[in-house]
Coordinates of C-alpha atoms and ligand atoms in Angstrom, one line a residue:
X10 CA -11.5 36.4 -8.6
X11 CA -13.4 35.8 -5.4
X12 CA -15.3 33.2 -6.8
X13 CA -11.8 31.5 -8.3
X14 CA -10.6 31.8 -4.7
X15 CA -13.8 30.3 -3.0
X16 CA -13.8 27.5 -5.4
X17 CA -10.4 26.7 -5.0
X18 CA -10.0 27.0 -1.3
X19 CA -13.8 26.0 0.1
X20 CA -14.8 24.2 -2.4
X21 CA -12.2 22.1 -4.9
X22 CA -10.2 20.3 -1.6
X23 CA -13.7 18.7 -0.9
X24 CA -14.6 17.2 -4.3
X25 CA -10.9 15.9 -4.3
X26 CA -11.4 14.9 -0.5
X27 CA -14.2 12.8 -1.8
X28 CA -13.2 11.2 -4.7
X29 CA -10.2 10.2 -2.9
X30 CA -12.6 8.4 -0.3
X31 CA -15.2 7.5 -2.3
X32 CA -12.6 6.4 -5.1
X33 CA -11.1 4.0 -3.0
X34 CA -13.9 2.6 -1.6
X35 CA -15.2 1.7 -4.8
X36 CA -11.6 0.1 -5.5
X37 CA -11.6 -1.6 -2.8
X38 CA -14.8 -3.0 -3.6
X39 CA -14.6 -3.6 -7.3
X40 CA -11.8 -4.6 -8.3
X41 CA -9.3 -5.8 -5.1
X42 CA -6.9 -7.9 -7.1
X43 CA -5.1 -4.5 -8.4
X44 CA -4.7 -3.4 -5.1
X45 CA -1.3 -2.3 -4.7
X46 CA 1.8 -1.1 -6.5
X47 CA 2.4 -4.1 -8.7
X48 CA 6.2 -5.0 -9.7
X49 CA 7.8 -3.9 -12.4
X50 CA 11.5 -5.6 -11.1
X51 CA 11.7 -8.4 -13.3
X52 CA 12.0 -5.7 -15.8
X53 CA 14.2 -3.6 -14.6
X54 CA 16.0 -3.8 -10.7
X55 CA 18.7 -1.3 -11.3
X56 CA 17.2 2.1 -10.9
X57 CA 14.0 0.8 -9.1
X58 CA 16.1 0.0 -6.2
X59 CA 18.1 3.6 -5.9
X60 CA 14.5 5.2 -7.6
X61 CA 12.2 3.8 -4.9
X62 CA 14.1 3.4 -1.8
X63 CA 15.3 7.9 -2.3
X64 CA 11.7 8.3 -3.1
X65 CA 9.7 6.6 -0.1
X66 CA 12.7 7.8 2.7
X67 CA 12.3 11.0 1.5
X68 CA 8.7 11.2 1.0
X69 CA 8.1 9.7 4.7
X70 CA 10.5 12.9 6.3
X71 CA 8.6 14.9 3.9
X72 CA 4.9 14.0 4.8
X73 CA 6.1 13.7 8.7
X74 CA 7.4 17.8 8.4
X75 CA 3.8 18.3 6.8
X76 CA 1.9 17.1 9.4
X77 CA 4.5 18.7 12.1
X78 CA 3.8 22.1 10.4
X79 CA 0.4 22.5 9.2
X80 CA -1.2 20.3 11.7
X81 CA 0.2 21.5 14.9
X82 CA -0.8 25.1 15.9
X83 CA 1.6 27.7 15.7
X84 CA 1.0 28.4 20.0
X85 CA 2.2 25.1 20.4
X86 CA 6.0 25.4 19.2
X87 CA 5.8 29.1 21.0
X88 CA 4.4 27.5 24.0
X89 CA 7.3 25.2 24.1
X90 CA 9.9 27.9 23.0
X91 CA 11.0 26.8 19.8
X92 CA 11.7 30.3 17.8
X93 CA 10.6 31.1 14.6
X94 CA 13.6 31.7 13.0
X95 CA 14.5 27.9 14.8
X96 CA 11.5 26.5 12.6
X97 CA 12.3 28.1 9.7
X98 CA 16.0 26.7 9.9
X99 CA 15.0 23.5 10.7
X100 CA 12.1 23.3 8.2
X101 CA 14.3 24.3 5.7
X102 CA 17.6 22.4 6.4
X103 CA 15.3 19.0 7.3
X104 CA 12.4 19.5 4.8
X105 CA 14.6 20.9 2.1
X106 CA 17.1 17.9 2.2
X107 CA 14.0 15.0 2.3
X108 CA 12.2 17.0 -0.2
X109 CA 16.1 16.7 -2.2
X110 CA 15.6 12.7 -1.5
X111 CA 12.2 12.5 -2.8
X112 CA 13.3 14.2 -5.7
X113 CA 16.0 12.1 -6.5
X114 CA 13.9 9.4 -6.4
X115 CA 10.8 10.1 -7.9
X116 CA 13.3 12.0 -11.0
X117 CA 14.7 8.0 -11.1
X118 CA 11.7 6.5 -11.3
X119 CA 10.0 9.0 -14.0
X120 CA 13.7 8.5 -15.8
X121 CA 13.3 4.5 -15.7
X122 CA 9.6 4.5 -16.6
X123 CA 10.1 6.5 -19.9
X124 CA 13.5 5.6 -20.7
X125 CA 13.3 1.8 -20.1
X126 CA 11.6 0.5 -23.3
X127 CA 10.3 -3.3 -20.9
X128 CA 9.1 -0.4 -18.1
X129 CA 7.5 2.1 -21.3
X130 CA 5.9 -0.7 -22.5
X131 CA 4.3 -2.3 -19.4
X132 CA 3.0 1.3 -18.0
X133 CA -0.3 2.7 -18.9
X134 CA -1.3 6.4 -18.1
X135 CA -2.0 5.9 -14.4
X136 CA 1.5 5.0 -14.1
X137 CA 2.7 8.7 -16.0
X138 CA 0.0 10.4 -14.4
X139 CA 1.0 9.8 -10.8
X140 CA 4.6 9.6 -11.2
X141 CA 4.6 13.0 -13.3
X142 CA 2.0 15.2 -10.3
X143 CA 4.3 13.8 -7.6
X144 CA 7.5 15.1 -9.1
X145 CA 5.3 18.6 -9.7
X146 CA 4.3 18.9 -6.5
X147 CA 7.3 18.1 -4.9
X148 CA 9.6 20.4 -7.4
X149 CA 7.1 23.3 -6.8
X150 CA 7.4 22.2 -2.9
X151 CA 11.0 22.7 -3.3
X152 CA 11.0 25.6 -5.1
X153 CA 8.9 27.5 -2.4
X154 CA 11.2 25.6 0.6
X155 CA 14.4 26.7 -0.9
X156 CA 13.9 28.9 -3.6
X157 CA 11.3 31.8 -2.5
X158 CA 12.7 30.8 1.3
X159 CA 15.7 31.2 0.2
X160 CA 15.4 34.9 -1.6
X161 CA 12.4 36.1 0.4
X162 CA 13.4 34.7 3.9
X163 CA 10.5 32.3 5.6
X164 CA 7.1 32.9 4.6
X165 CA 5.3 32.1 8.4
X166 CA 2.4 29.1 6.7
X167 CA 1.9 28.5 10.0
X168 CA -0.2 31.9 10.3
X169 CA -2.3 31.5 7.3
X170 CA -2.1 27.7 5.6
X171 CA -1.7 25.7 9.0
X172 CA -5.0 27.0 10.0
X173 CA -6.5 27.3 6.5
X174 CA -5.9 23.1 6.0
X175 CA -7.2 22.9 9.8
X176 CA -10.4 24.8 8.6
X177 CA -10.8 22.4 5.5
X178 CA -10.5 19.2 7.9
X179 CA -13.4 20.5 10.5
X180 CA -15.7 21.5 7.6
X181 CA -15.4 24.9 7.7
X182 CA -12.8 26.3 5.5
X183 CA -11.7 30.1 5.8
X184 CA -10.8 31.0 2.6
X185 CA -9.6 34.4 3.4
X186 CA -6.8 32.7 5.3
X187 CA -5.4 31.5 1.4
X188 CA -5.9 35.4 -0.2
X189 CA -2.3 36.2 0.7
X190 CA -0.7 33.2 -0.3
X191 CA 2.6 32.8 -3.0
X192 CA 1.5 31.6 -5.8
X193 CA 4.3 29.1 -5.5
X194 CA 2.6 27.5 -2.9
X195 CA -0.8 28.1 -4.0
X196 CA -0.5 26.1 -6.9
X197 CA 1.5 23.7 -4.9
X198 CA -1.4 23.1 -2.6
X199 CA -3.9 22.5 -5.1
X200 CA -1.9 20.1 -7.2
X201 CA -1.0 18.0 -4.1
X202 CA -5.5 17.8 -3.8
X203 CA -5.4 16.7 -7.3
X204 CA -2.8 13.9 -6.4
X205 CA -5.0 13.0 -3.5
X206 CA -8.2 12.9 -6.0
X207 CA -6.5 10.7 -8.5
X208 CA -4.1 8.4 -5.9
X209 CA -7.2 5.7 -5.9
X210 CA -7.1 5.3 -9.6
X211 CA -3.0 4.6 -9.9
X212 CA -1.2 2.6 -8.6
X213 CA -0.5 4.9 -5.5
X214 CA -3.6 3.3 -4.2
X215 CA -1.3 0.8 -2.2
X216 CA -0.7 3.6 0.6
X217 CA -4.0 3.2 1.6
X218 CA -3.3 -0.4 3.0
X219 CA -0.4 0.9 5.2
X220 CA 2.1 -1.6 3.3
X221 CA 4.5 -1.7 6.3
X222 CA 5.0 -5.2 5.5
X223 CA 6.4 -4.1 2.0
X224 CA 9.7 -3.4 4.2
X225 CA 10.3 -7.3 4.6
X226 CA 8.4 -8.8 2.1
X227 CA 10.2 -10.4 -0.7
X228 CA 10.1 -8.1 -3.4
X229 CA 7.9 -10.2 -6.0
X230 CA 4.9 -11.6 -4.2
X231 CA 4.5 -14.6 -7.2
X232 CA 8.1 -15.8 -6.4
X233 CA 8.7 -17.9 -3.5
X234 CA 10.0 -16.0 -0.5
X235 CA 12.1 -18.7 1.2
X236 CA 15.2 -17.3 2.4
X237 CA 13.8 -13.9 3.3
X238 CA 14.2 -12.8 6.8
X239 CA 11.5 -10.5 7.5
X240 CA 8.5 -11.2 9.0
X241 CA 6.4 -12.2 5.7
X242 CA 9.4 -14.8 4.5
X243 CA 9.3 -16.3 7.9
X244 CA 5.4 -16.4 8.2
X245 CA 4.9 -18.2 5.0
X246 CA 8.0 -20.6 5.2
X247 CA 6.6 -21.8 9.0
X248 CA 3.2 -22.8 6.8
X249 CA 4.9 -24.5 4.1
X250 CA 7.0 -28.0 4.2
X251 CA 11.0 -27.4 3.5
X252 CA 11.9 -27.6 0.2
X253 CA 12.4 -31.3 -1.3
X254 CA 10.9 -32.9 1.9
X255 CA 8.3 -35.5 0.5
X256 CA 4.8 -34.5 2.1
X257 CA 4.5 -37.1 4.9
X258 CA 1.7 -37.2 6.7
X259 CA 1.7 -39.2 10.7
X260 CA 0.1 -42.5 9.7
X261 CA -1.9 -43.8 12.2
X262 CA -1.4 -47.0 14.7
X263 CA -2.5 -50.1 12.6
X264 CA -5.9 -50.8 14.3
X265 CA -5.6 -55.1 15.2
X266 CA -8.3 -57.0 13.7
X267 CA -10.2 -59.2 15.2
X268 CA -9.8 -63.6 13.6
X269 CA -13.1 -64.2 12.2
X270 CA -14.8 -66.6 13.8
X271 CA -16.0 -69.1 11.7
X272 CA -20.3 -68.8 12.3
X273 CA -21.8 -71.3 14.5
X274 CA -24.6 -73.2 12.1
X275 CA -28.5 -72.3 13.2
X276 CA -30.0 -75.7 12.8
X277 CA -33.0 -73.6 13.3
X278 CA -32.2 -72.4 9.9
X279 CA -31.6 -75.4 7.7
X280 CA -31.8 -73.5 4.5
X281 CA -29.3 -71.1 5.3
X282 CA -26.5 -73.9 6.5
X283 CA -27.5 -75.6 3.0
X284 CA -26.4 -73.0 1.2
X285 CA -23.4 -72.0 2.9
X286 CA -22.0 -75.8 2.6
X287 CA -23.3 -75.0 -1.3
X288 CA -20.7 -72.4 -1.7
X289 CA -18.2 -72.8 0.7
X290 CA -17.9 -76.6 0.7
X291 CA -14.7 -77.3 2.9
X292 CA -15.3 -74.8 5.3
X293 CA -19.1 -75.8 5.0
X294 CA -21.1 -73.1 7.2
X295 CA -18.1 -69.9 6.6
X296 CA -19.6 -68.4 3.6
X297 CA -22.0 -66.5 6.1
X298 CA -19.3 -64.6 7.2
X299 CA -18.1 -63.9 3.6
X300 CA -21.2 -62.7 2.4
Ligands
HEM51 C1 -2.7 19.5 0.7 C2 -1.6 19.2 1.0 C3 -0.3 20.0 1.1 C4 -0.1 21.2 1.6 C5 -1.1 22.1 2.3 C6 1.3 21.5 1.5 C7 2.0 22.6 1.9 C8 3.3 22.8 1.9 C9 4.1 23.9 2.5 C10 3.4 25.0 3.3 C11 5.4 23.7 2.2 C12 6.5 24.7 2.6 C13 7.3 24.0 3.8 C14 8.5 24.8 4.2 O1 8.9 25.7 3.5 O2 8.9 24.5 5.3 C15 5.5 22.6 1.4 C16 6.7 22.1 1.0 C17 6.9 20.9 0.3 N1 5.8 20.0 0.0 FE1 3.9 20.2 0.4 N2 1.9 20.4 0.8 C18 0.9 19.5 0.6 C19 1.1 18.3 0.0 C20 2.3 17.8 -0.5 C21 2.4 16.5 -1.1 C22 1.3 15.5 -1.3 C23 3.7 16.3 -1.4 C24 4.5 15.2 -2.0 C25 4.0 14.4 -2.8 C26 4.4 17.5 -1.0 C27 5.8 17.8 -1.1 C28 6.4 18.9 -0.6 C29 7.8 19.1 -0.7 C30 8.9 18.1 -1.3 C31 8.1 20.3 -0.1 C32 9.5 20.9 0.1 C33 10.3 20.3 1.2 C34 9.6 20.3 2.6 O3 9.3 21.3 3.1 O4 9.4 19.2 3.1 N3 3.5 18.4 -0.4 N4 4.3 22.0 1.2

């Protein structure tokens, strides 16, 4: 059992750490043009729409309550007088209603992806893999907030897996700190490292890039995005002509050419003005300048 324990809590987060990293560096590398959560709209809008915009609101509250909880000490909220039993209320109230969100969403999006025979058919097992660990995690997430919250009263994680993650991200993980943990949230916690470990191989590799722009983009990047008003839609219609305007480029000033002069015979050169008169009879000595 101790050895379960030390492989799941000081040793398992790292190998998942590192395929993450080293996962997504090789993506990155090998194989850039799949970089990013390619559309599946032209397919089917309907339920994307409601499925993705529930599922990334909620996820961002989510994530943002994660960090606020198991990345900020414990001192910190007591230094600044926010009670326990003011966390807990809060945590549960705000995290239980994103992690409701996300849940919707993600519960659209698995619905759409095996219900939808265009969506079923253009999905591979990336696609199930991710979308079926995020609605895990965040249904066991849930469970814990609200459900073993909810019966058991607040289970203080900021005593024991705040300072366990803490441990993990300065390379020296105190496993003891995870011994009394529900197994709710034990499981929890490892399947969200599994979801880390295989995000660089799905299509969830796109949050690496930060796709803030995805907020204005026009939603299929092969179709043209005139029109849009975000900041992509106007960046690529200030590079490109209006449409139906002919491609004019400025012409420049005609340059004014010079008469030609017609050459001045060399009687030092009597062949040459013999020839010229050959070919050029009338003008007699211009086929020099022809030449
Ligand atoms: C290693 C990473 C993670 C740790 C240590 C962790 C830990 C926790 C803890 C302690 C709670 C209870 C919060 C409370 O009751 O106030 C929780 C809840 C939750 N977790 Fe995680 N979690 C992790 C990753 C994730 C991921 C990746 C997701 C989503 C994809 C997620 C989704 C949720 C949800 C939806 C809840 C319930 C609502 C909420 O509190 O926001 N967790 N998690």
């Amino acid at each position: 059992m101790a050895q379960l324990s030390t492989f799941t809590w000081g040793i398992f987060p790292y190998i998942c750490l590192t395929v993450m990293i080293v996962g997504t560096i090789y993506r990155y590398h090998s194989d850039q043009l799949t970089w990013g959560s390619k559309s599946s709209e032209l397919l089917e809008k309907k339920l994307l729409t409601s499925g993705s915009m529930l599922f990334h609101i909620g996820i961002l509250f989510v994530l943002a309550g994660h960090i606020a909880g198991l990345l900020v000490p414990i001192e910190f909220y007591n230094a600044i007088g926010i009670s326990s039993e003011l966390y807990h209320g809060a945590a549960i109230a705000l995290g239980g209603l994103s992690g409701l969100i996300a849940l919707a969403g993600i519960s659209i999006l698995l619905y759409r992806r095996i219900a939808k025979a265009r969506v079923r058919m253009n999905s591979d097992m990336s696609d199930y893999v991710s979308d079926g660990l995020l609605w895990l995690v965040i249904v066991l997430g849930l469970a814990f907030t609200l459900g073993y919250g909810l019966l058991n009263g607040p289970y203080e994680y900021r005593a024991t897996v705040g300072p366990w993650i803490r441990s993990v991200l300065m390379f020296q993980p105190d496993i003891a700190l995870m011994a009394g943990v529900p197994l709710l949230l034990q499981v929890h916690i490892a399947l969200a490292f599994v979801l880390l470990g295989v995000s660089p191989f799905t299509r969830l590799i796109h949050m690496y890039s930060m796709p803030i722009g995805y907020l204005t983009r026009a939603p299929l990047l092969y179709r043209t995005s005139y029109g849009y008003g975000g900041s992509y839609g106007r960046a690529t219609a200030a590079r490109r002509p209006a449409i139906h305007q002919p491609r004019t480029q400025p012409q420049p000033e005609p340059v004014p050419v010079p008469a030609e002069e017609p050459a001045t015979p060399d009687p030092a050169r009597p062949f040459e003005r013999a020839l010229g008169e050959s070919l050029d009879p009338v003008a007699g000595s211009g086929s020099r300048s022809r030449r």
